[in-house]
Tab-separated table of C-alpha atoms and ligand atoms in Angstrom:
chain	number	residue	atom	x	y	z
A	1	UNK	CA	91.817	-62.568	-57.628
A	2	UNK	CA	89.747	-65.137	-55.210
A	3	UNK	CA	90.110	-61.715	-52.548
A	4	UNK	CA	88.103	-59.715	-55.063
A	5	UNK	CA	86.188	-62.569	-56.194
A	6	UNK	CA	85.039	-62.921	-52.693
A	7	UNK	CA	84.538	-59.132	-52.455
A	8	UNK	CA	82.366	-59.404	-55.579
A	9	UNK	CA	80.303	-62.204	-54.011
A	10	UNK	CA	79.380	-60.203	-50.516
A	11	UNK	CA	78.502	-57.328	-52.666
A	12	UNK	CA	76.141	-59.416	-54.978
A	13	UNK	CA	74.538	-61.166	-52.136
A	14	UNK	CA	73.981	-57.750	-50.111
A	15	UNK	CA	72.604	-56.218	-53.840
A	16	UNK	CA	70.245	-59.634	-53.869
A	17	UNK	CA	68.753	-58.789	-50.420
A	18	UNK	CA	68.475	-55.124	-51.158
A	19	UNK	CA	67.013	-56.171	-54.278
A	20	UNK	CA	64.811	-58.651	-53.102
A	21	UNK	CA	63.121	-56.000	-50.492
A	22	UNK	CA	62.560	-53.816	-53.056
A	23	UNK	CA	59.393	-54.161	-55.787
A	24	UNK	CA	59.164	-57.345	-57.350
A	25	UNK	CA	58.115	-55.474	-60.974
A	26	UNK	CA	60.272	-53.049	-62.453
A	27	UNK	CA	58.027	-52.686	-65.891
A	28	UNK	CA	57.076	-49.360	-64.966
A	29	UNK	CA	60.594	-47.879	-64.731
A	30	UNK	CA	61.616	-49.737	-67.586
A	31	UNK	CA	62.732	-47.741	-70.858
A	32	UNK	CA	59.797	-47.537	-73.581
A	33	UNK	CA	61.530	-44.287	-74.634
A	34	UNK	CA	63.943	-42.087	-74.444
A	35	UNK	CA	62.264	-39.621	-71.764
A	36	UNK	CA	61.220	-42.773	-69.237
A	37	UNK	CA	65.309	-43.700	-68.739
A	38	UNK	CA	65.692	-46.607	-66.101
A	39	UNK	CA	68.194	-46.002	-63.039
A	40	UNK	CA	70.485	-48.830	-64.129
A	41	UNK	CA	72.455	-50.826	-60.869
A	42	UNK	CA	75.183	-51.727	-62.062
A	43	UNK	CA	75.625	-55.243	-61.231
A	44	UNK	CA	78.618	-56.571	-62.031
A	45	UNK	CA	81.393	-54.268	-62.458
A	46	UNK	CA	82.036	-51.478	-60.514
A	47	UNK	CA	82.782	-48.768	-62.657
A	48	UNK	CA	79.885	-47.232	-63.191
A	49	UNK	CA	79.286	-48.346	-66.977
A	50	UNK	CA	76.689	-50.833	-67.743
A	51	UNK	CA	78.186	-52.872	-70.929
A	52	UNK	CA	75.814	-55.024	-72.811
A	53	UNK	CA	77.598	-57.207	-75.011
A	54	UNK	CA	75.291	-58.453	-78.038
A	55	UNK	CA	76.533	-61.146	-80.347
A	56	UNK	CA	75.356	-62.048	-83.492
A	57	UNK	CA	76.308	-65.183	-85.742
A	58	UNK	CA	76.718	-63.445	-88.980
A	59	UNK	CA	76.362	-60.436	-91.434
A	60	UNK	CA	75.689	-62.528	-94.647
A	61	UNK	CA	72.129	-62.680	-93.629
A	62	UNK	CA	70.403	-59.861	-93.918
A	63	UNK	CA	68.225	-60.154	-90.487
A	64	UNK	CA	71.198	-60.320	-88.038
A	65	UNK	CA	72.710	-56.635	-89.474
A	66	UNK	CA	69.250	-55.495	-88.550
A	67	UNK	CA	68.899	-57.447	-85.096
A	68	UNK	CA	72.334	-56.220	-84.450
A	69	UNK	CA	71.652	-52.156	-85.333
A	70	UNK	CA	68.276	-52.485	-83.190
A	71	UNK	CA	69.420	-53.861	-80.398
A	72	UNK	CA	72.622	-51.576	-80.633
A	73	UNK	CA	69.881	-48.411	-80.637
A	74	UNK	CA	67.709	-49.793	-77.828
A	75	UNK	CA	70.413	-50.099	-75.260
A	76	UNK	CA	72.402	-47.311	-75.950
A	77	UNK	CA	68.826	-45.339	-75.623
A	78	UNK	CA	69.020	-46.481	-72.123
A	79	UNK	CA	72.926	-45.242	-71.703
A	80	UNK	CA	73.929	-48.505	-72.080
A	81	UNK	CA	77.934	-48.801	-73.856
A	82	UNK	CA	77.891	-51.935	-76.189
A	83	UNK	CA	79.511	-54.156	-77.941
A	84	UNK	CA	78.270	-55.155	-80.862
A	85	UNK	CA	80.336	-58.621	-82.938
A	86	UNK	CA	79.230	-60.550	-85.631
A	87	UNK	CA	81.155	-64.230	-85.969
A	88	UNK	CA	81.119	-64.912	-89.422
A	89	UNK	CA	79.148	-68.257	-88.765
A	90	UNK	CA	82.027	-69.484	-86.974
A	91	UNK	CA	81.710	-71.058	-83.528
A	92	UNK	CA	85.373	-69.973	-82.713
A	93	UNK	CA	84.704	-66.400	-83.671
A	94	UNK	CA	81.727	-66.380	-81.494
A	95	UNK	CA	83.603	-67.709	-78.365
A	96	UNK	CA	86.233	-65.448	-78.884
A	97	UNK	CA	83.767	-62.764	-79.141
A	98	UNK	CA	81.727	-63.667	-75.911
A	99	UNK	CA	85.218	-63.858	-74.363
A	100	UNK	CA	86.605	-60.328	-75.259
A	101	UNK	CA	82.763	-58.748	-74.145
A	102	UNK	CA	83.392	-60.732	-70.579
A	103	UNK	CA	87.331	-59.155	-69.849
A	104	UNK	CA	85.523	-55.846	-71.382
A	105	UNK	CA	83.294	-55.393	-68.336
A	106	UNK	CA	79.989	-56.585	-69.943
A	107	UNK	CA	77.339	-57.129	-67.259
A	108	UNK	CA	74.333	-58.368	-69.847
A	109	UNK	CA	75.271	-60.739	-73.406
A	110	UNK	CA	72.302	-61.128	-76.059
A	111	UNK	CA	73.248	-63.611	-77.758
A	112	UNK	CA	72.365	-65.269	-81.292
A	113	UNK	CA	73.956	-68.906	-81.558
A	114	UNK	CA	75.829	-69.697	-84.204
A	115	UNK	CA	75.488	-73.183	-82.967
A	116	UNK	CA	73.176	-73.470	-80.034
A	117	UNK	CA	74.649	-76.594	-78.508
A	118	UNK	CA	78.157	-74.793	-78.668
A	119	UNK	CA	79.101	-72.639	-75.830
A	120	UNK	CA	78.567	-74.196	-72.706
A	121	UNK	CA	82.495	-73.573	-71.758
A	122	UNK	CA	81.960	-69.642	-72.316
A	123	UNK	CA	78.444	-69.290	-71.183
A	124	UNK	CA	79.570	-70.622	-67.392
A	125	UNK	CA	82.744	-68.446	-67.439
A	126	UNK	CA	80.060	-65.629	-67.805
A	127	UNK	CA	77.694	-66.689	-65.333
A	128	UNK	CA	80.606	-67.298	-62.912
A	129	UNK	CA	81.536	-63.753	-63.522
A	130	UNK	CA	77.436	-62.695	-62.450
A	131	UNK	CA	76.863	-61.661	-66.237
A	132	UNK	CA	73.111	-61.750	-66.943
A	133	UNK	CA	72.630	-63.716	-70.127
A	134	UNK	CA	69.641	-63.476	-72.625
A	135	UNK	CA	69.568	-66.156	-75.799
A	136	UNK	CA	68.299	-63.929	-78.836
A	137	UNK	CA	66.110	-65.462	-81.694
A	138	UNK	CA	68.054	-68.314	-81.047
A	139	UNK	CA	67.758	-70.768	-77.800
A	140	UNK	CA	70.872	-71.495	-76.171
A	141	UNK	CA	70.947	-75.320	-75.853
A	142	UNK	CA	72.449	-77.678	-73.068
A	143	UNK	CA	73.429	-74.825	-70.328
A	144	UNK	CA	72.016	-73.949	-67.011
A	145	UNK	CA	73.417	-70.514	-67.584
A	146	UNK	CA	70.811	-68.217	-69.983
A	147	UNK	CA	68.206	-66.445	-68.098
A	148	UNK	CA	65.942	-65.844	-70.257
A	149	UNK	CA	64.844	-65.950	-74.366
A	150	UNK	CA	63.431	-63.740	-76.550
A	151	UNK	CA	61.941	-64.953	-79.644
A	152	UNK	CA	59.165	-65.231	-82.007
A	153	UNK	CA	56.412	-68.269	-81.854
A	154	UNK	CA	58.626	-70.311	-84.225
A	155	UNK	CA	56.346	-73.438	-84.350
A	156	UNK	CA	53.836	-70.807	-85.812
A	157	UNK	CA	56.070	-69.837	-88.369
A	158	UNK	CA	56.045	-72.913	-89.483
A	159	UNK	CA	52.146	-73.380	-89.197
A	160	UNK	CA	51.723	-69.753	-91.257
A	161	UNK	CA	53.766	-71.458	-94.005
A	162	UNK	CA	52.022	-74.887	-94.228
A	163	UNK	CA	48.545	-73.036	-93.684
A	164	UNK	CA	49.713	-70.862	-97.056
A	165	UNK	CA	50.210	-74.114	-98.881
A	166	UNK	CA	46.987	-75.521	-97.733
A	167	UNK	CA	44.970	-72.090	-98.845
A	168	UNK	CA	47.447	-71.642	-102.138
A	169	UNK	CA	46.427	-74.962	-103.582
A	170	UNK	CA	43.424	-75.487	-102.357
A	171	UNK	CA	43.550	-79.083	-100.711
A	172	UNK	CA	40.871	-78.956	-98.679
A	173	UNK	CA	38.351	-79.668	-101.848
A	174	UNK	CA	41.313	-81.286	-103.544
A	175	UNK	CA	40.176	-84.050	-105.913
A	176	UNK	CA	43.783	-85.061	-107.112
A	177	UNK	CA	47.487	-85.105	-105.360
A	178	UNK	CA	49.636	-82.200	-105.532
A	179	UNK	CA	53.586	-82.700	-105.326
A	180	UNK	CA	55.449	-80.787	-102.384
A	181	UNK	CA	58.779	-80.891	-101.056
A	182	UNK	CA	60.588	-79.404	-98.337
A	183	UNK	CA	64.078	-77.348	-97.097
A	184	UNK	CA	64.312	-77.177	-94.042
A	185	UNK	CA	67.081	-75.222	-92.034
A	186	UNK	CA	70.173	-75.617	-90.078
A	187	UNK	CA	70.172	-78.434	-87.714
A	188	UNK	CA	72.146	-76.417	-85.083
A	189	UNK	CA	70.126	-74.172	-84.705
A	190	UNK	CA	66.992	-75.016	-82.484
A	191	UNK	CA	64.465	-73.047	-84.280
A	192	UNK	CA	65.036	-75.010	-87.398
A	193	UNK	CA	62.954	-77.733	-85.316
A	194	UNK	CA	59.789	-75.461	-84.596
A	195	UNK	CA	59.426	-74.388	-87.930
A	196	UNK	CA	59.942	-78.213	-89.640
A	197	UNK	CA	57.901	-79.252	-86.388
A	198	UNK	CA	54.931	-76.544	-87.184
A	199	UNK	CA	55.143	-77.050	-91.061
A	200	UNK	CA	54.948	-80.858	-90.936
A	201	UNK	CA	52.088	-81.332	-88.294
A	202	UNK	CA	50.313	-78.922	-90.209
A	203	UNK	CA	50.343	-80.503	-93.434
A	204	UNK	CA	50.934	-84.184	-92.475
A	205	UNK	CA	47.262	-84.523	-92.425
A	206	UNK	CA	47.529	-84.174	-95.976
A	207	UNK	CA	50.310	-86.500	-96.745
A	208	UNK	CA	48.961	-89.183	-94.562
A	209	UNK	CA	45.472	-88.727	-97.052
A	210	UNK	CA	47.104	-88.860	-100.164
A	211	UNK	CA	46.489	-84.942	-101.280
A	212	UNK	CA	50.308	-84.005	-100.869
A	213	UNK	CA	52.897	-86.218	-102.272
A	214	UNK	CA	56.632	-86.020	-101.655
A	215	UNK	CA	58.062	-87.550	-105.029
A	216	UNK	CA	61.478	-87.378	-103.258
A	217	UNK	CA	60.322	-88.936	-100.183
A	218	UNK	CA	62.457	-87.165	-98.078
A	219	UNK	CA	60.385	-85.780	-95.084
A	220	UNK	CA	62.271	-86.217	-92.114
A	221	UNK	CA	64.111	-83.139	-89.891
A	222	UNK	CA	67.834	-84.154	-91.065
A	223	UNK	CA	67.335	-85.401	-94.864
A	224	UNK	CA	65.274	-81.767	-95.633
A	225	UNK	CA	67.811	-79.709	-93.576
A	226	UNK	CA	69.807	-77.111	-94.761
A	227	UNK	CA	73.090	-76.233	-93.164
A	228	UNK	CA	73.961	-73.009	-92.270
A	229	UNK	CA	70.347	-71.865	-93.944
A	230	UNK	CA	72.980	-71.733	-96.834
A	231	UNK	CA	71.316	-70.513	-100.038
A	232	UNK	CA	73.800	-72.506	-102.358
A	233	UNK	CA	73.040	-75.367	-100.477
A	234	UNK	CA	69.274	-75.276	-100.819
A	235	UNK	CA	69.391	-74.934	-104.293
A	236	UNK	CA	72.063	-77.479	-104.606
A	237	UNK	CA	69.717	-79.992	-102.968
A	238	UNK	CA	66.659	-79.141	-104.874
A	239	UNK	CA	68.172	-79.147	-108.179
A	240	UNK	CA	69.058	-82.901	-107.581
A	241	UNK	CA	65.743	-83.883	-106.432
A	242	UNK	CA	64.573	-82.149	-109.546
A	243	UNK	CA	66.961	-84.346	-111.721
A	244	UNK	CA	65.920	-87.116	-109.839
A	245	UNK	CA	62.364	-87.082	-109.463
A	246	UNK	CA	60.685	-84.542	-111.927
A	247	UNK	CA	61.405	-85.541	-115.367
A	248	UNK	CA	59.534	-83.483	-117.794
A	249	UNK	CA	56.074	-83.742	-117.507
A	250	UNK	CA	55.907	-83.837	-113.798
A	251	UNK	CA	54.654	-81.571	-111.666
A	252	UNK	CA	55.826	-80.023	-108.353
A	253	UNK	CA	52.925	-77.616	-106.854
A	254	UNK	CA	55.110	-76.336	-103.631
A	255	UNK	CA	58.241	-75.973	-101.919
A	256	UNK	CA	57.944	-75.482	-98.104
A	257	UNK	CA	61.242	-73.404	-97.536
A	258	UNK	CA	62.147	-72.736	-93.849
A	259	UNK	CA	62.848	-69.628	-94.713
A	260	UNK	CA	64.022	-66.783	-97.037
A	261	UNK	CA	68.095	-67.593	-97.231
A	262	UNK	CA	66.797	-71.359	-98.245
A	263	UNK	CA	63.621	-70.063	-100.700
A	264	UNK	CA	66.451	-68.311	-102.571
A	265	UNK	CA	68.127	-70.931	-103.364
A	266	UNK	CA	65.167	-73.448	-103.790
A	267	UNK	CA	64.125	-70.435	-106.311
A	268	UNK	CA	67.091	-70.447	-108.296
A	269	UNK	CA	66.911	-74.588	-108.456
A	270	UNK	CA	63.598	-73.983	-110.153
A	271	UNK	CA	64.419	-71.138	-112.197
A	272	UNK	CA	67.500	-73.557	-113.733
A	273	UNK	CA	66.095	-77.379	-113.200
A	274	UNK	CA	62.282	-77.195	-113.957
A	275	UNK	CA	60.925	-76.624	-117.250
A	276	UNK	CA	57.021	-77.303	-116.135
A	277	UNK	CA	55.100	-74.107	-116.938
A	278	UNK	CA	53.234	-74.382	-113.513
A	279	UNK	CA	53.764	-71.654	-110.783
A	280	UNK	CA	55.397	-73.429	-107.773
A	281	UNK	CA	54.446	-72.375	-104.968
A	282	UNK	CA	56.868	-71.022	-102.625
A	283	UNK	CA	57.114	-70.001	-98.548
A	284	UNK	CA	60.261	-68.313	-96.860
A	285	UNK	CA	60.628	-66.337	-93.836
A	286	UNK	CA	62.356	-62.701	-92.783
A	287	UNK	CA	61.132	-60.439	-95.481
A	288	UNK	CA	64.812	-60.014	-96.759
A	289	UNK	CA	64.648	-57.576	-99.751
A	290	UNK	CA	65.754	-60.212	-101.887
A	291	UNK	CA	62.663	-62.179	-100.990
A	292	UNK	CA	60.406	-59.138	-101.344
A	293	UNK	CA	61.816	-58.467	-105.011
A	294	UNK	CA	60.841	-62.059	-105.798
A	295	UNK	CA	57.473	-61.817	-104.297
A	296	UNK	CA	56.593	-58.709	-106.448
A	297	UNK	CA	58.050	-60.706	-109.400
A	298	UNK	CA	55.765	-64.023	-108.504
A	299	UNK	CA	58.744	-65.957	-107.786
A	300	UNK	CA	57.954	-66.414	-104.122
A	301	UNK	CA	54.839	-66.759	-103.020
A	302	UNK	CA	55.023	-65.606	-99.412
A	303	UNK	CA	57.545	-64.836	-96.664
A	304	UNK	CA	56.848	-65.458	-92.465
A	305	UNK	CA	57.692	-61.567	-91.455
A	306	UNK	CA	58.815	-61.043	-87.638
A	307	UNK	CA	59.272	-57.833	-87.007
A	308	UNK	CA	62.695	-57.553	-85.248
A	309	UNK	CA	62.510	-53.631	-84.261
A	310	UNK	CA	60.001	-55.156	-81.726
A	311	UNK	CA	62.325	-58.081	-81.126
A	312	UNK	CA	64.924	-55.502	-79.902
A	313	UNK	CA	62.390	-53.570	-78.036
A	314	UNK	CA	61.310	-56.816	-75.653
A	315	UNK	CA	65.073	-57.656	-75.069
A	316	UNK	CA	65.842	-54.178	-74.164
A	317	UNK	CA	63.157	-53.884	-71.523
A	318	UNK	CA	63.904	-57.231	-70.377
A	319	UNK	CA	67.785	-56.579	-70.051
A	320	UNK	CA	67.174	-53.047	-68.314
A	321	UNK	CA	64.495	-55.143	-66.130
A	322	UNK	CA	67.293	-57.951	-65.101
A	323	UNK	CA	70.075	-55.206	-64.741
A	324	UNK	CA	67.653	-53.315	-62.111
A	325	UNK	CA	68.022	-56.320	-60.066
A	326	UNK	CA	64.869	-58.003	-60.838
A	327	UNK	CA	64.921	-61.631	-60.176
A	328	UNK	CA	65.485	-64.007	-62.973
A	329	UNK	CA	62.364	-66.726	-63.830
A	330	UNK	CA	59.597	-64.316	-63.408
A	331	UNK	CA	57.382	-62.358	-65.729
A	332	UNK	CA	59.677	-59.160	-66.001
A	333	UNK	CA	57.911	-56.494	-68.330
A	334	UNK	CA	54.654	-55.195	-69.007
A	335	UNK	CA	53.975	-55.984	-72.089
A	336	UNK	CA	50.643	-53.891	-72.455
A	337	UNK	CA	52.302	-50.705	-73.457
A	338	UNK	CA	52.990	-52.470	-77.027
A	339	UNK	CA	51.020	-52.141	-79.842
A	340	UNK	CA	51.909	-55.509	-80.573
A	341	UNK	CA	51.269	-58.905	-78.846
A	342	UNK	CA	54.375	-60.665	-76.715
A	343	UNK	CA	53.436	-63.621	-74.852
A	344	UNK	CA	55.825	-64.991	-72.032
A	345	UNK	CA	55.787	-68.824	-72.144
A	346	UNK	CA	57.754	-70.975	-69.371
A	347	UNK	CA	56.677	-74.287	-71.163
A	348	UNK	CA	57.898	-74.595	-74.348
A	349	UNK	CA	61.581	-73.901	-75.076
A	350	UNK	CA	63.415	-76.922	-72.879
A	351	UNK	CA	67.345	-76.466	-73.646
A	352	UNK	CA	68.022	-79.819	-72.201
A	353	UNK	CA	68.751	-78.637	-69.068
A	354	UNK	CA	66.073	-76.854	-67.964
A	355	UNK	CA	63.062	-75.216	-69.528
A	356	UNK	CA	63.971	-71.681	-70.613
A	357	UNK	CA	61.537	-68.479	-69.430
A	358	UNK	CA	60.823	-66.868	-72.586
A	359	UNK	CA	58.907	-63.777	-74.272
A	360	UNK	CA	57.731	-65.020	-77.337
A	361	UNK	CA	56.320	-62.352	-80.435
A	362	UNK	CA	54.099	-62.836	-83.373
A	363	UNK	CA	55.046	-63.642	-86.711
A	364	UNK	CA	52.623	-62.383	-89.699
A	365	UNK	CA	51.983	-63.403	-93.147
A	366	UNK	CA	52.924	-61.660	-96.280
A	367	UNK	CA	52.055	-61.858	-99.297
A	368	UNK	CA	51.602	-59.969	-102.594
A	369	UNK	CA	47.843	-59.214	-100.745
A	370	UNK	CA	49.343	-57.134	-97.793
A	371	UNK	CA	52.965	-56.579	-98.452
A	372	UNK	CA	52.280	-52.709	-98.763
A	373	UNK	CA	50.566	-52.240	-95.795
A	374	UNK	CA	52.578	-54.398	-93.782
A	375	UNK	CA	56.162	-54.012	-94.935
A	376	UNK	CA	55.989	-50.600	-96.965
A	377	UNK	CA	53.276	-48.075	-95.259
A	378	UNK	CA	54.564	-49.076	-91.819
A	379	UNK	CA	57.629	-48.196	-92.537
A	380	UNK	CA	60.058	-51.038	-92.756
A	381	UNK	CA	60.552	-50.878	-96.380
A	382	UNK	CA	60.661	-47.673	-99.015
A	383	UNK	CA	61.362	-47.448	-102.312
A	384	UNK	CA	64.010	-44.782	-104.037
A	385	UNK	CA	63.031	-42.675	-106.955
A	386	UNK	CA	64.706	-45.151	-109.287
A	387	UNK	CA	62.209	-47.412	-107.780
A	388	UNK	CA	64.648	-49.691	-105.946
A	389	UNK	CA	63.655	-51.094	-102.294
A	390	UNK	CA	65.634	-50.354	-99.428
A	391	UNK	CA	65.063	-50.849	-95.471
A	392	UNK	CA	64.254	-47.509	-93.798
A	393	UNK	CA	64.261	-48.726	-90.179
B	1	BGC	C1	65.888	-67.216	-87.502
B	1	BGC	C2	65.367	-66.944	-88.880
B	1	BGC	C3	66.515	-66.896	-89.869
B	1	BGC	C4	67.431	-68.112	-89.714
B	1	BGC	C5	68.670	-68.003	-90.561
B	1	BGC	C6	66.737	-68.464	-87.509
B	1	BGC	O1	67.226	-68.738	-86.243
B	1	BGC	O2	64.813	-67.350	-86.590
B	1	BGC	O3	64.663	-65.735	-88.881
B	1	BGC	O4	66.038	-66.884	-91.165
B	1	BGC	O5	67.833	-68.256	-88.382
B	1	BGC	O6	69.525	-67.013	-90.125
């Protein structure tokens, strides 16, 4: 074991020289289709395969079956074998997982954290084995060993939803106080943070003035959060601050819902607890079809959409990029080739260890205004000939 260990190590540090001599860039052998393959070195096991091991916290949600299926189609464009798990929102599952993908050979995990904070132990076992690791949507939290993230701007998600709010009820020539409250999401997961973060400096402002009032007072991080982004939860919560707080006759103008798992829920809480005749206005984020039947239906007033085909196509190129012996902490991939924007950030996502390189994407708003030409002529979304919506890509 320590003999091939040792073996393993003289290799890698004869591979890092080589590698080091040799361009610093590899964006212009890196994959944007299926004719432009990249010459993959195999860096950690010797058998020839490259194994990319991609683990994703659950299949409830509809986003992660999509992440999962993209990501699954990017690689294996690139002769990549992979392993694809999904951990039922379990951290135990997920360790297990990462686990089985390590003694299978895997030279590259994307992984989405079920709990971010949760898998130190595993993530150093993989590092000590010279697996390249990339944190997906998700920041891995309190570990030296992730190499790099791939995400959207998640404070702007939250600044997209607040800035809908704003628009939606007009409070900049406001002459009386509307009532908001908010869902947040899970605390585990460190995106939950951005979006609160971007929502609440965005409309603070407003609170501070008077123009938004929270009947329920509950504004902080942990009192609006929402674990699990559980939908039963979210409504659960909202239907007891509408016992509590909106008796008959009073109004609540918005709910600022993290996103489109909690907007359900905060949707079916109205539907059931409110009896005002008002429209309530209503954010989410994903563009789950759930969400997009209740926009059409002027349930929910707008989703955040991130476009995770894209997603899968920066975390493909960076993967290839890091496999080809590119050195970790550097710009990796060209993202002009895109007809969409990616921005790599080494400031912003600190995982309490160390500030975390990352590729960061766009998130858009939709709403009834542009949901065709966004979601439905661009292809994400069709409809059957019964009329029913289903996701093409
Ligand atoms: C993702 C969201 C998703 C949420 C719940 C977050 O980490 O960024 O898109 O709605 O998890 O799964």
């Amino acid at each position: 074991m320590m003999k091939t260990k040792r073996l393993f190590a003289i290799s890698l540090l004869f591979f890092l020289i080589i590698a080091g001599c040799s361009s610093k860039k590899t964006n212009t052998d890196v994959g944007r289709n299926d004719t432009q393959k990249v010459k993959i070195e195999d860096t950690h096991s010797d058998d020839g395969r490259t194994v990319v091991g991609i683990s994703m916290p659950d299949m409830l949600l509809e986003r992660w079956n999509r992440d999962g299926l993209f990501l699954k189609e990017q690689f294996e464009k690139n002769d990549c074998e992979v392993i694809l798990r999904y951990a039922n929102n379990l951290i135990d599952t997920q360790v297990n997982d990462l686990r089985d993908m390590i003694n299978s050979g895997a030279d590259l995990l994307v992984i989405t954290a079920v709990d971010g904070a949760a898998l130190s132990d595993i993530l150093d076992e993989a590092a000590e084995a010279n697996i390249k690791i990339i944190a997906y949507d998700r920041l891995l939290m309190d570990t030296e060993a992730v190499d790099y993230y791939v995400s959207f701007d998640n404070y702007q998600v939250g600044v997209l939803q607040a800035n809908y709010v704003i628009d939606a009820l007009a409070l900049d020539s406001a002459e009386k106080t509307f009532n908001i409250e908010f869902v947040s999401g899970d605390p585990v997961d460190n995106n939950a943070r951005f979006f609160y973060g971007g929502a609440m400096d965005t409309l603070k402002p407003y609170i501070d003035s008077g123009t938004l009032n929270v009947m329920s007072n509950q504004t902080g991080f942990y009192e609006t959060s929402t674990a699990q982004w559980s939908t039963d939860l979210a409504q659960q919560r909202l239907q007891i601050i509408l016992n509590s707080y909106y008796p008959s006759g009073t109004i609540l103008d918005a709910v600022l819902c993290a996103n489109d798992s909690t907007a359900l829920g905060a949707a079916r809480a109205l539907e059931a607890d409110y009896s005002e005749k008002n429209p309530v206005v209503l954010t989410g984020q994903d563009g789950d079809i759930a969400n997009i039947y209740n926009i059409f239906d002027g349930v929910q007033s707008m989703t955040v959409f991130k476009a995770m085909d894209n997603e899968s196509v920066v975390t493909a190129d960076l993967g290839l990029a890091i496999l080809s012996g590119s050195k970790p902490d550097a710009d990796l991939i060209d993202t002009s080739n895109w007809d969409f924007s990616c921005d790599y950030n080494t400031t912003d996502y600190d995982n309490g260890v160390r500030v975390v390189s990352s590729y960061l994407l766009q998130p858009i708003t939709i709403t009834l205004d542009n949901i065709e030409e966004e979601l439905f002529d661009t292809g994400y979304y069709s409809r059957n000939s019964a009329g029913l919506i289903y996701a093409v890509k």
